[in-house]
């Protein structure tokens, strides 16, 4: 099993950038697909970006495609979400999830606020 901790959130102006980090501890992180979700105020949790276990494939939701980039380094047990050209509607709690066929782990989330 892995344990996840997100960091890097904060408050930025529209058009700004942030890089979120998801640090994993435990064994076998390179077996886990990692997904970034967000939960906007008053809304259901939504998938933002996903990266495969060895990082060869990624996918993005339509609202963030072209602005967000997910990456990972399994030697460091890290996954990142680089966010550029942030918009007020990106304001949310961002959570990372690591998943295999047998195990699912969640971080506690990090708040991103985009406001002028």
N, CA, C and O atoms as a Tinker XYZ file with bonds, in Angstrom:
   464  protein
     1  N      0.834000   -1.194000    0.000000    73     2
     2  CA     0.000000    0.000000    0.000000    64     1     3
     3  C      0.863000    1.235000    0.000000    63     2     4     5
     4  O      2.006000    1.217000    0.456000    81     3
     5  N      0.289000    2.334000   -0.529000    73     3     6
     6  CA     0.986000    3.610000   -0.540000    64     5     7
     7  C      0.184000    4.635000    0.248000    63     6     8     9
     8  O     -1.025000    4.511000    0.438000    81     7
     9  N      0.902000    5.641000    0.693000    73     7    10
    10  CA     0.297000    6.773000    1.393000    64     9    11
    11  C      0.659000    8.014000    0.602000    63    10    12    13
    12  O      1.807000    8.174000    0.187000    81    11
    13  N     -0.318000    8.905000    0.384000    73    11    14
    14  CA    -0.123000   10.052000   -0.497000    64    13    15
    15  C     -0.281000   11.361000    0.260000    63    14    16    17
    16  O     -1.151000   11.495000    1.120000    81    15
    17  N      0.570000   12.319000   -0.072000    73    15    18
    18  CA     0.468000   13.664000    0.493000    64    17    19
    19  C      0.612000   14.679000   -0.637000    63    18    20    21
    20  O      1.622000   14.700000   -1.342000    81    19
    21  N     -0.416000   15.526000   -0.802000    73    19    22
    22  CA    -0.357000   16.576000   -1.811000    64    21    23
    23  C      0.190000   17.858000   -1.206000    63    22    24    25
    24  O      0.073000   18.100000   -0.005000    81    23
    25  N      0.781000   18.661000   -2.052000    73    23    26
    26  CA     1.249000   19.989000   -1.644000    64    25    27
    27  C      1.316000   20.878000   -2.873000    63    26    28    29
    28  O      1.159000   20.415000   -4.003000    81    27
    29  N      1.550000   22.154000   -2.636000    73    27    30
    30  CA     1.748000   23.081000   -3.741000    64    29    31
    31  C      0.568000   23.977000   -4.045000    63    30    32    33
    32  O      0.659000   24.849000   -4.910000    81    31
    33  N     -0.533000   23.779000   -3.353000    73    31    34
    34  CA    -1.677000   24.638000   -3.599000    64    33    35
    35  C     -1.443000   26.042000   -3.082000    63    34    36    37
    36  O     -0.450000   26.316000   -2.408000    81    35
    37  N     -2.365000   26.923000   -3.406000    73    35    38
    38  CA    -2.256000   28.304000   -2.968000    64    37    39
    39  C     -3.233000   29.181000   -3.701000    63    38    40    41
    40  O     -4.157000   28.701000   -4.357000    81    39
    41  N     -3.017000   30.479000   -3.581000    73    39    42
    42  CA    -3.866000   31.460000   -4.244000    64    41    43
    43  C     -3.064000   32.165000   -5.320000    63    42    44    45
    44  O     -1.972000   32.671000   -5.063000    81    43
    45  N     -3.605000   32.196000   -6.511000    73    43    46
    46  CA    -2.951000   32.863000   -7.628000    64    45    47
    47  C     -3.967000   33.702000   -8.386000    63    46    48    49
    48  O     -5.174000   33.489000   -8.271000    81    47
    49  N     -3.474000   34.644000   -9.149000    73    47    50
    50  CA    -4.348000   35.450000   -9.987000    64    49    51
    51  C     -4.659000   34.696000  -11.283000    63    50    52    53
    52  O     -3.903000   33.814000  -11.688000    81    51
    53  N     -5.758000   35.041000  -11.920000    73    51    54
    54  CA    -6.047000   34.439000  -13.233000    64    53    55
    55  C     -4.869000   34.618000  -14.174000    63    54    56    57
    56  O     -4.245000   35.677000  -14.233000    81    55
    57  N     -4.584000   33.545000  -14.911000    73    55    58
    58  CA    -3.417000   33.543000  -15.784000    64    57    59
    59  C     -2.160000   33.048000  -15.130000    63    58    60    61
    60  O     -1.150000   32.844000  -15.803000    81    59
    61  N     -2.197000   32.850000  -13.831000    73    59    62
    62  CA    -1.020000   32.393000  -13.113000    64    61    63
    63  C     -0.806000   30.899000  -13.218000    63    62    64    65
    64  O     -1.554000   30.188000  -13.889000    81    63
    65  N      0.235000   30.438000  -12.540000    73    63    66
    66  CA     0.625000   29.035000  -12.601000    64    65    67
    67  C      0.868000   28.483000  -11.200000    63    66    68    69
    68  O      1.215000   29.212000  -10.271000    81    67
    69  N      0.679000   27.208000  -11.086000    73    67    70
    70  CA     1.017000   26.474000   -9.874000    64    69    71
    71  C      1.467000   25.081000  -10.278000    63    70    72    73
    72  O      1.062000   24.557000  -11.316000    81    71
    73  N      2.312000   24.490000   -9.441000    73    71    74
    74  CA     2.658000   23.092000   -9.626000    64    73    75
    75  C      2.310000   22.337000   -8.360000    63    74    76    77
    76  O      2.855000   22.599000   -7.288000    81    75
    77  N      1.403000   21.405000   -8.502000    73    75    78
    78  CA     1.014000   20.560000   -7.380000    64    77    79
    79  C      1.901000   19.323000   -7.354000    63    78    80    81
    80  O      2.306000   18.805000   -8.395000    81    79
    81  N      2.188000   18.867000   -6.156000    73    79    82
    82  CA     2.983000   17.663000   -5.962000    64    81    83
    83  C      2.169000   16.627000   -5.210000    63    82    84    85
    84  O      1.342000   16.956000   -4.359000    81    83
    85  N      2.417000   15.388000   -5.538000    73    83    86
    86  CA     1.815000   14.264000   -4.827000    64    85    87
    87  C      2.964000   13.326000   -4.470000    63    86    88    89
    88  O      3.539000   12.668000   -5.337000    81    87
    89  N      3.282000   13.277000   -3.195000    73    87    90
    90  CA     4.390000   12.450000   -2.720000    64    89    91
    91  C      3.844000   11.144000   -2.168000    63    90    92    93
    92  O      2.912000   11.132000   -1.363000    81    91
    93  N      4.433000   10.059000   -2.608000    73    91    94
    94  CA     3.979000    8.736000   -2.185000    64    93    95
    95  C      5.017000    8.073000   -1.306000    63    94    96    97
    96  O      6.220000    8.198000   -1.534000    81    95
    97  N      4.539000    7.374000   -0.309000    73    95    98
    98  CA     5.397000    6.517000    0.501000    64    97    99
    99  C      4.796000    5.126000    0.509000    63    98   100   101
   100  O      3.589000    4.953000    0.337000    81    99
   101  N      5.654000    4.136000    0.712000    73    99   102
   102  CA     5.183000    2.764000    0.659000    64   101   103
   103  C      5.842000    2.017000   -0.475000    63   102   104   105
   104  O      6.733000    2.544000   -1.141000    81   103
   105  N      5.413000    0.811000   -0.693000    73   103   106
   106  CA     6.043000   -0.055000   -1.677000    64   105   107
   107  C      5.244000   -0.130000   -2.970000    63   106   108   109
   108  O      4.015000   -0.063000   -2.969000    81   107
   109  N      5.958000   -0.267000   -4.049000    73   107   110
   110  CA     5.295000   -0.564000   -5.304000    64   109   111
   111  C      4.633000    0.595000   -5.994000    63   110   112   113
   112  O      3.689000    0.398000   -6.760000    81   111
   113  N      5.107000    1.820000   -5.742000    73   111   114
   114  CA     4.448000    2.979000   -6.343000    64   113   115
   115  C      4.442000    2.893000   -7.855000    63   114   116   117
   116  O      3.502000    3.368000   -8.491000    81   115
   117  N      5.439000    2.317000   -8.430000    73   115   118
   118  CA     5.516000    2.235000   -9.890000    64   117   119
   119  C      4.457000    1.317000  -10.489000    63   118   120   121
   120  O      4.332000    1.250000  -11.711000    81   119
   121  N      3.705000    0.619000   -9.675000    73   119   122
   122  CA     2.598000   -0.215000  -10.147000    64   121   123
   123  C      1.276000    0.552000  -10.200000    63   122   124   125
   124  O      0.283000    0.044000  -10.723000    81   123
   125  N      1.262000    1.762000   -9.666000    73   123   126
   126  CA     0.018000    2.501000   -9.486000    64   125   127
   127  C     -0.231000    3.506000  -10.608000    63   126   128   129
   128  O      0.650000    4.293000  -10.953000    81   127
   129  N     -1.426000    3.474000  -11.167000    73   127   130
   130  CA    -1.910000    4.591000  -11.980000    64   129   131
   131  C     -2.283000    5.732000  -11.034000    63   130   132   133
   132  O     -2.916000    5.505000  -10.003000    81   131
   133  N     -1.897000    6.934000  -11.379000    73   131   134
   134  CA    -2.196000    8.094000  -10.518000    64   133   135
   135  C     -3.131000    9.047000  -11.251000    63   134   136   137
   136  O     -2.931000    9.380000  -12.419000    81   135
   137  N     -4.128000    9.460000  -10.545000    73   135   138
   138  CA    -5.139000   10.366000  -11.100000    64   137   139
   139  C     -5.269000   11.585000  -10.211000    63   138   140   141
   140  O     -5.354000   11.467000   -8.989000    81   139
   141  N     -5.285000   12.735000  -10.815000    73   139   142
   142  CA    -5.617000   13.978000  -10.112000    64   141   143
   143  C     -7.113000   14.240000  -10.300000    63   142   144   145
   144  O     -7.636000   14.201000  -11.413000    81   143
   145  N     -7.772000   14.504000   -9.192000    73   143   146
   146  CA    -9.168000   14.912000   -9.191000    64   145   147
   147  C     -9.252000   16.310000   -8.584000    63   146   148   149
   148  O     -8.311000   16.790000   -7.951000    81   147
   149  N    -10.368000   16.930000   -8.788000    73   147   150
   150  CA   -10.649000   18.164000   -8.069000    64   149   151
   151  C    -12.111000   18.184000   -7.648000    63   150   152   153
   152  O    -12.986000   17.567000   -8.257000    81   151
   153  N    -12.316000   18.915000   -6.592000    73   151   154
   154  CA   -13.671000   19.067000   -6.087000    64   153   155
   155  C    -13.932000   20.561000   -5.930000    63   154   156   157
   156  O    -13.429000   21.207000   -5.010000    81   155
   157  N    -14.714000   21.080000   -6.834000    73   155   158
   158  CA   -15.049000   22.504000   -6.791000    64   157   159
   159  C    -16.186000   22.721000   -5.812000    63   158   160   161
   160  O    -16.970000   21.803000   -5.571000    81   159
   161  N    -16.297000   23.905000   -5.246000    73   159   162
   162  CA   -17.345000   24.167000   -4.248000    64   161   163
   163  C    -18.720000   23.818000   -4.771000    63   162   164   165
   164  O    -19.132000   24.297000   -5.828000    81   163
   165  N    -19.426000   22.989000   -4.038000    73   163   166
   166  CA   -20.795000   22.657000   -4.385000    64   165   167
   167  C    -20.942000   21.666000   -5.519000    63   166   168   169
   168  O    -22.054000   21.408000   -5.980000    81   167
   169  N    -19.819000   21.100000   -5.978000    73   167   170
   170  CA   -19.889000   20.186000   -7.102000    64   169   171
   171  C    -19.320000   18.820000   -6.747000    63   170   172   173
   172  O    -18.657000   18.646000   -5.724000    81   171
   173  N    -19.593000   17.867000   -7.611000    73   171   174
   174  CA   -19.038000   16.529000   -7.446000    64   173   175
   175  C    -17.556000   16.532000   -7.807000    63   174   176   177
   176  O    -17.082000   17.400000   -8.540000    81   175
   177  N    -16.849000   15.564000   -7.290000    73   175   178
   178  CA   -15.451000   15.382000   -7.648000    64   177   179
   179  C    -15.343000   15.042000   -9.135000    63   178   180   181
   180  O    -16.147000   14.276000   -9.665000    81   179
   181  N    -14.345000   15.618000   -9.798000    73   179   182
   182  CA   -14.173000   15.354000  -11.219000    64   181   183
   183  C    -12.723000   15.005000  -11.525000    63   182   184   185
   184  O    -11.799000   15.505000  -10.883000    81   183
   185  N    -12.544000   14.149000  -12.507000    73   183   186
   186  CA   -11.207000   13.784000  -12.941000    64   185   187
   187  C    -10.584000   14.952000  -13.678000    63   186   188   189
   188  O    -11.233000   15.605000  -14.495000    81   187
   189  N     -9.324000   15.206000  -13.384000    73   187   190
   190  CA    -8.594000   16.289000  -14.040000    64   189   191
   191  C     -7.548000   15.729000  -14.998000    63   190   192   193
   192  O     -7.499000   16.104000  -16.169000    81   191
   193  N     -6.713000   14.827000  -14.486000    73   191   194
   194  CA    -5.630000   14.274000  -15.298000    64   193   195
   195  C     -5.224000   12.935000  -14.723000    63   194   196   197
   196  O     -5.401000   12.666000  -13.535000    81   195
   197  N     -4.677000   12.103000  -15.587000    73   195   198
   198  CA    -4.255000   10.767000  -15.168000    64   197   199
   199  C     -2.955000   10.398000  -15.860000    63   198   200   201
   200  O     -2.704000   10.783000  -17.002000    81   199
   201  N     -2.138000    9.646000  -15.146000    73   199   202
   202  CA    -0.890000    9.167000  -15.739000    64   201   203
   203  C     -0.731000    7.693000  -15.420000    63   202   204   205
   204  O     -0.996000    7.255000  -14.301000    81   203
   205  N     -0.301000    6.942000  -16.403000    73   203   206
   206  CA    -0.171000    5.498000  -16.225000    64   205   207
   207  C      0.971000    5.172000  -15.275000    63   206   208   209
   208  O      1.745000    6.045000  -14.884000    81   207
   209  N      1.059000    3.904000  -14.915000    73   207   210
   210  CA     1.993000    3.481000  -13.870000    64   209   211
   211  C      3.443000    3.825000  -14.203000    63   210   212   213
   212  O      4.200000    4.248000  -13.329000    81   211
   213  N      3.830000    3.643000  -15.464000    73   211   214
   214  CA     5.205000    3.944000  -15.831000    64   213   215
   215  C      5.311000    5.257000  -16.585000    63   214   216   217
   216  O      6.378000    5.614000  -17.084000    81   215
   217  N      4.194000    5.974000  -16.665000    73   215   218
   218  CA     4.233000    7.320000  -17.220000    64   217   219
   219  C      4.181000    7.418000  -18.715000    63   218   220   221
   220  O      4.437000    8.484000  -19.275000    81   219
   221  N      3.855000    6.334000  -19.377000    73   219   222
   222  CA     3.869000    6.372000  -20.844000    64   221   223
   223  C      2.622000    7.002000  -21.431000    63   222   224   225
   224  O      2.651000    7.515000  -22.550000    81   223
   225  N      1.524000    6.970000  -20.686000    73   223   226
   226  CA     0.308000    7.542000  -21.234000    64   225   227
   227  C     -0.346000    8.463000  -20.221000    63   226   228   229
   228  O     -0.275000    8.248000  -19.011000    81   227
   229  N     -0.978000    9.487000  -20.749000    73   227   230
   230  CA    -1.678000   10.469000  -19.930000    64   229   231
   231  C     -3.025000   10.772000  -20.554000    63   230   232   233
   232  O     -3.243000   10.544000  -21.744000    81   231
   233  N     -3.910000   11.281000  -19.745000    73   231   234
   234  CA    -5.170000   11.786000  -20.266000    64   233   235
   235  C     -5.602000   12.977000  -19.434000    63   234   236   237
   236  O     -5.224000   13.117000  -18.270000    81   235
   237  N     -6.399000   13.831000  -20.051000    73   235   238
   238  CA    -6.834000   15.071000  -19.422000    64   237   239
   239  C     -8.318000   15.294000  -19.688000    63   238   240   241
   240  O     -8.859000   14.875000  -20.711000    81   239
   241  N     -8.951000   15.958000  -18.746000    73   239   242
   242  CA   -10.316000   16.367000  -18.990000    64   241   243
   243  C    -10.326000   17.546000  -19.960000    63   242   244   245
   244  O     -9.337000   18.267000  -20.093000    81   243
   245  N    -11.436000   17.726000  -20.620000    73   243   246
   246  CA   -11.516000   18.800000  -21.609000    64   245   247
   247  C    -11.236000   20.186000  -21.029000    63   246   248   249
   248  O    -10.552000   20.976000  -21.680000    81   247
   249  N    -11.733000   20.516000  -19.837000    73   247   250
   250  CA   -11.502000   21.880000  -19.330000    64   249   251
   251  C    -10.030000   22.223000  -19.087000    63   250   252   253
   252  O     -9.669000   23.399000  -19.061000    81   251
   253  N     -9.183000   21.215000  -18.909000    73   251   254
   254  CA    -7.801000   21.516000  -18.543000    64   253   255
   255  C     -6.802000   21.142000  -19.632000    63   254   256   257
   256  O     -5.628000   21.503000  -19.552000    81   255
   257  N     -7.258000   20.430000  -20.636000    73   255   258
   258  CA    -6.331000   19.977000  -21.689000    64   257   259
   259  C     -5.661000   21.179000  -22.337000    63   258   260   261
   260  O     -6.316000   22.157000  -22.697000    81   259
   261  N     -4.368000   21.089000  -22.476000    73   259   262
   262  CA    -3.584000   22.181000  -23.035000    64   261   263
   263  C     -3.087000   23.167000  -22.000000    63   262   264   265
   264  O     -2.222000   23.989000  -22.303000    81   263
   265  N     -3.607000   23.108000  -20.794000    73   263   266
   266  CA    -3.165000   24.016000  -19.720000    64   265   267
   267  C     -2.477000   23.264000  -18.583000    63   266   268   269
   268  O     -1.587000   23.805000  -17.927000    81   267
   269  N     -2.884000   22.030000  -18.354000    73   267   270
   270  CA    -2.335000   21.230000  -17.260000    64   269   271
   271  C     -1.476000   20.108000  -17.839000    63   270   272   273
   272  O     -1.773000   19.572000  -18.907000    81   271
   273  N     -0.424000   19.767000  -17.132000    73   271   274
   274  CA     0.449000   18.670000  -17.528000    64   273   275
   275  C      0.749000   17.802000  -16.314000    63   274   276   277
   276  O      1.190000   18.299000  -15.278000    81   275
   277  N      0.507000   16.507000  -16.447000    73   275   278
   278  CA     0.800000   15.571000  -15.369000    64   277   279
   279  C      2.084000   14.825000  -15.711000    63   278   280   281
   280  O      2.312000   14.448000  -16.861000    81   279
   281  N      2.908000   14.621000  -14.707000    73   279   282
   282  CA     4.161000   13.895000  -14.888000    64   281   283
   283  C      4.487000   13.136000  -13.616000    63   282   284   285
   284  O      3.897000   13.384000  -12.564000    81   283
   285  N      5.428000   12.211000  -13.718000    73   283   286
   286  CA     5.816000   11.429000  -12.545000    64   285   287
   287  C      7.276000   11.021000  -12.668000    63   286   288   289
   288  O      7.850000   10.944000  -13.754000    81   287
   289  N      7.847000   10.763000  -11.490000    73   287   290
   290  CA     9.180000   10.202000  -11.404000    64   289   291
   291  C      9.114000    9.079000  -10.383000    63   290   292   293
   292  O      9.097000    9.333000   -9.179000    81   291
   293  N      9.076000    7.863000  -10.845000    73   291   294
   294  CA     8.929000    6.723000   -9.936000    64   293   295
   295  C     10.176000    6.492000   -9.084000    63   294   296   297
   296  O     10.103000    5.832000   -8.047000    81   295
   297  N     11.310000    7.026000   -9.511000    73   295   298
   298  CA    12.513000    6.884000   -8.678000    64   297   299
   299  C     12.406000    7.767000   -7.435000    63   298   300   301
   300  O     13.086000    7.530000   -6.438000    81   299
   301  N     11.552000    8.778000   -7.503000    73   299   302
   302  CA    11.348000    9.687000   -6.372000    64   301   303
   303  C      9.978000    9.505000   -5.734000    63   302   304   305
   304  O      9.647000   10.197000   -4.771000    81   303
   305  N      9.188000    8.594000   -6.254000    73   303   306
   306  CA     7.821000    8.389000   -5.753000    64   305   307
   307  C      7.019000    9.690000   -5.780000    63   306   308   309
   308  O      6.345000   10.043000   -4.812000    81   307
   309  N      7.106000   10.385000   -6.899000    73   307   310
   310  CA     6.459000   11.693000   -7.019000    64   309   311
   311  C      5.623000   11.778000   -8.289000    63   310   312   313
   312  O      5.968000   11.214000   -9.328000    81   311
   313  N      4.524000   12.493000   -8.173000    73   311   314
   314  CA     3.706000   12.870000   -9.316000    64   313   315
   315  C      3.438000   14.365000   -9.198000    63   314   316   317
   316  O      3.229000   14.885000   -8.102000    81   315
   317  N      3.446000   15.044000  -10.332000    73   315   318
   318  CA     3.212000   16.479000  -10.336000    64   317   319
   319  C      2.081000   16.837000  -11.287000    63   318   320   321
   320  O      1.809000   16.129000  -12.256000    81   319
   321  N      1.441000   17.938000  -10.989000    73   319   322
   322  CA     0.453000   18.508000  -11.889000    64   321   323
   323  C      0.844000   19.966000  -12.109000    63   322   324   325
   324  O      0.652000   20.812000  -11.235000    81   323
   325  N      1.389000   20.242000  -13.272000    73   323   326
   326  CA     1.744000   21.609000  -13.635000    64   325   327
   327  C      0.522000   22.286000  -14.235000    63   326   328   329
   328  O     -0.069000   21.783000  -15.191000    81   327
   329  N      0.153000   23.411000  -13.679000    73   327   330
   330  CA    -1.047000   24.121000  -14.117000    64   329   331
   331  C     -0.648000   25.528000  -14.545000    63   330   332   333
   332  O     -0.050000   26.277000  -13.773000    81   331
   333  N     -0.980000   25.873000  -15.765000    73   331   334
   334  CA    -0.695000   27.211000  -16.278000    64   333   335
   335  C     -1.986000   27.843000  -16.767000    63   334   336   337
   336  O     -2.997000   27.167000  -16.956000    81   335
   337  N     -1.931000   29.159000  -16.968000    73   335   338
   338  CA    -3.104000   29.894000  -17.433000    64   337   339
   339  C     -4.339000   29.546000  -16.594000    63   338   340   341
   340  O     -5.401000   29.220000  -17.123000    81   339
   341  N     -4.168000   29.624000  -15.301000    73   339   342
   342  CA    -5.246000   29.248000  -14.404000    64   341   343
   343  C     -6.415000   30.215000  -14.515000    63   342   344   345
   344  O     -6.250000   31.412000  -14.750000    81   343
   345  N     -7.594000   29.649000  -14.337000    73   343   346
   346  CA    -8.826000   30.404000  -14.447000    64   345   347
   347  C     -9.575000   30.331000  -13.117000    63   346   348   349
   348  O     -9.352000   29.410000  -12.332000    81   347
   349  N    -10.450000   31.280000  -12.864000    73   347   350
   350  CA   -11.226000   31.216000  -11.607000    64   349   351
   351  C    -11.977000   29.894000  -11.450000    63   350   352   353
   352  O    -12.151000   29.410000  -10.331000    81   351
   353  N    -12.414000   29.318000  -12.543000    73   351   354
   354  CA   -13.149000   28.062000  -12.445000    64   353   355
   355  C    -12.259000   26.877000  -12.109000    63   354   356   357
   356  O    -12.763000   25.773000  -11.900000    81   355
   357  N    -10.950000   27.079000  -12.052000    73   355   358
   358  CA   -10.047000   26.029000  -11.585000    64   357   359
   359  C     -9.973000   25.980000  -10.059000    63   358   360   361
   360  O     -9.349000   25.082000   -9.495000    81   359
   361  N    -10.603000   26.937000   -9.399000    73   359   362
   362  CA   -10.615000   26.943000   -7.943000    64   361   363
   363  C    -11.263000   25.664000   -7.422000    63   362   364   365
   364  O    -12.401000   25.347000   -7.769000    81   363
   365  N    -10.527000   24.932000   -6.585000    73   363   366
   366  CA   -11.006000   23.635000   -6.111000    64   365   367
   367  C    -10.003000   23.069000   -5.119000    63   366   368   369
   368  O     -8.887000   23.569000   -4.975000    81   367
   369  N    -10.426000   22.026000   -4.449000    73   367   370
   370  CA    -9.493000   21.166000   -3.729000    64   369   371
   371  C     -9.024000   20.098000   -4.703000    63   370   372   373
   372  O     -9.835000   19.405000   -5.317000    81   371
   373  N     -7.723000   19.973000   -4.839000    73   371   374
   374  CA    -7.137000   18.992000   -5.756000    64   373   375
   375  C     -6.611000   17.806000   -4.955000    63   374   376   377
   376  O     -5.895000   17.959000   -3.966000    81   375
   377  N     -6.986000   16.635000   -5.414000    73   375   378
   378  CA    -6.608000   15.407000   -4.716000    64   377   379
   379  C     -5.919000   14.455000   -5.685000    63   378   380   381
   380  O     -6.271000   14.393000   -6.864000    81   379
   381  N     -4.955000   13.728000   -5.191000    73   379   382
   382  CA    -4.371000   12.680000   -6.017000    64   381   383
   383  C     -4.795000   11.324000   -5.486000    63   382   384   385
   384  O     -4.955000   11.111000   -4.284000    81   383
   385  N     -4.965000   10.435000   -6.418000    73   383   386
   386  CA    -5.355000    9.064000   -6.134000    64   385   387
   387  C     -4.365000    8.139000   -6.813000    63   386   388   389
   388  O     -3.998000    8.355000   -7.968000    81   387
   389  N     -3.936000    7.120000   -6.108000    73   387   390
   390  CA    -3.090000    6.074000   -6.688000    64   389   391
   391  C     -3.861000    4.768000   -6.641000    63   390   392   393
   392  O     -4.461000    4.423000   -5.622000    81   391
   393  N     -3.840000    4.044000   -7.759000    73   391   394
   394  CA    -4.717000    2.877000   -7.834000    64   393   395
   395  C     -4.047000    1.742000   -8.594000    63   394   396   397
   396  O     -3.417000    1.941000   -9.633000    81   395
   397  N     -4.206000    0.538000   -8.036000    73   395   398
   398  CA    -3.925000   -0.683000   -8.775000    64   397   399
   399  C     -5.208000   -1.515000   -8.750000    63   398   400   401
   400  O     -6.243000   -1.053000   -8.269000    81   399
   401  N     -5.141000   -2.710000   -9.255000    73   399   402
   402  CA    -6.320000   -3.566000   -9.212000    64   401   403
   403  C     -6.708000   -3.989000   -7.809000    63   402   404   405
   404  O     -7.837000   -4.419000   -7.576000    81   403
   405  N     -5.783000   -3.869000   -6.881000    73   403   406
   406  CA    -6.023000   -4.362000   -5.520000    64   405   407
   407  C     -6.078000   -3.262000   -4.479000    63   406   408   409
   408  O     -6.533000   -3.507000   -3.362000    81   407
   409  N     -5.639000   -2.077000   -4.801000    73   407   410
   410  CA    -5.489000   -1.050000   -3.781000    64   409   411
   411  C     -5.788000    0.328000   -4.355000    63   410   412   413
   412  O     -5.441000    0.621000   -5.500000    81   411
   413  N     -6.426000    1.160000   -3.565000    73   411   414
   414  CA    -6.667000    2.559000   -3.911000    64   413   415
   415  C     -6.278000    3.425000   -2.726000    63   414   416   417
   416  O     -6.699000    3.174000   -1.596000    81   415
   417  N     -5.482000    4.434000   -2.986000    73   415   418
   418  CA    -5.075000    5.361000   -1.930000    64   417   419
   419  C     -5.387000    6.786000   -2.357000    63   418   420   421
   420  O     -5.312000    7.124000   -3.538000    81   419
   421  N     -5.734000    7.610000   -1.393000    73   419   422
   422  CA    -6.055000    9.026000   -1.627000    64   421   423
   423  C     -5.190000    9.896000   -0.734000    63   422   424   425
   424  O     -4.842000    9.520000    0.386000    81   423
   425  N     -4.854000   11.056000   -1.249000    73   423   426
   426  CA    -4.265000   12.079000   -0.416000    64   425   427
   427  C     -5.346000   12.900000    0.249000    63   426   428   429
   428  O     -6.539000   12.673000    0.048000    81   427
   429  N     -4.902000   13.873000    1.056000    73   427   430
   430  CA    -5.859000   14.683000    1.811000    64   429   431
   431  C     -6.351000   15.887000    1.016000    63   430   432   433
   432  O     -7.348000   16.509000    1.383000    81   431
   433  N     -5.661000   16.216000   -0.063000    73   431   434
   434  CA    -6.063000   17.331000   -0.903000    64   433   435
   435  C     -5.281000   18.601000   -0.619000    63   434   436   437
   436  O     -4.748000   18.796000    0.474000    81   435
   437  N     -5.225000   19.453000   -1.620000    73   435   438
   438  CA    -4.594000   20.762000   -1.480000    64   437   439
   439  C     -5.474000   21.790000   -2.177000    63   438   440   441
   440  O     -5.981000   21.549000   -3.272000    81   439
   441  N     -5.647000   22.932000   -1.533000    73   439   442
   442  CA    -6.578000   23.956000   -2.040000    64   441   443
   443  C     -5.881000   24.821000   -3.081000    63   442   444   445
   444  O     -4.767000   25.300000   -2.866000    81   443
   445  N     -6.546000   25.010000   -4.201000    73   443   446
   446  CA    -6.112000   25.956000   -5.229000    64   445   447
   447  C     -7.203000   27.006000   -5.379000    63   446   448   449
   448  O     -8.366000   26.679000   -5.613000    81   447
   449  N     -6.821000   28.260000   -5.243000    73   447   450
   450  CA    -7.757000   29.362000   -5.398000    64   449   451
   451  C     -7.220000   30.305000   -6.456000    63   450   452   453
   452  O     -6.089000   30.783000   -6.370000    81   451
   453  N     -8.052000   30.565000   -7.457000    73   451   454
   454  CA    -7.674000   31.473000   -8.537000    64   453   455
   455  C     -8.595000   32.678000   -8.451000    63   454   456   457
   456  O     -9.794000   32.584000   -8.715000    81   455
   457  N     -8.024000   33.795000   -8.082000    73   455   458
   458  CA    -8.836000   34.976000   -7.829000    64   457   459
   459  C     -7.994000   36.221000   -8.009000    63   458   460   461
   460  O     -6.804000   36.244000   -7.696000    81   459
   461  N     -8.639000   37.257000   -8.521000    73   459   462
   462  CA    -7.963000   38.540000   -8.648000    64   461   463
   463  C     -8.230000   39.409000   -7.422000    63   462   464
   464  O     -7.739000   40.536000   -7.346000    81   463
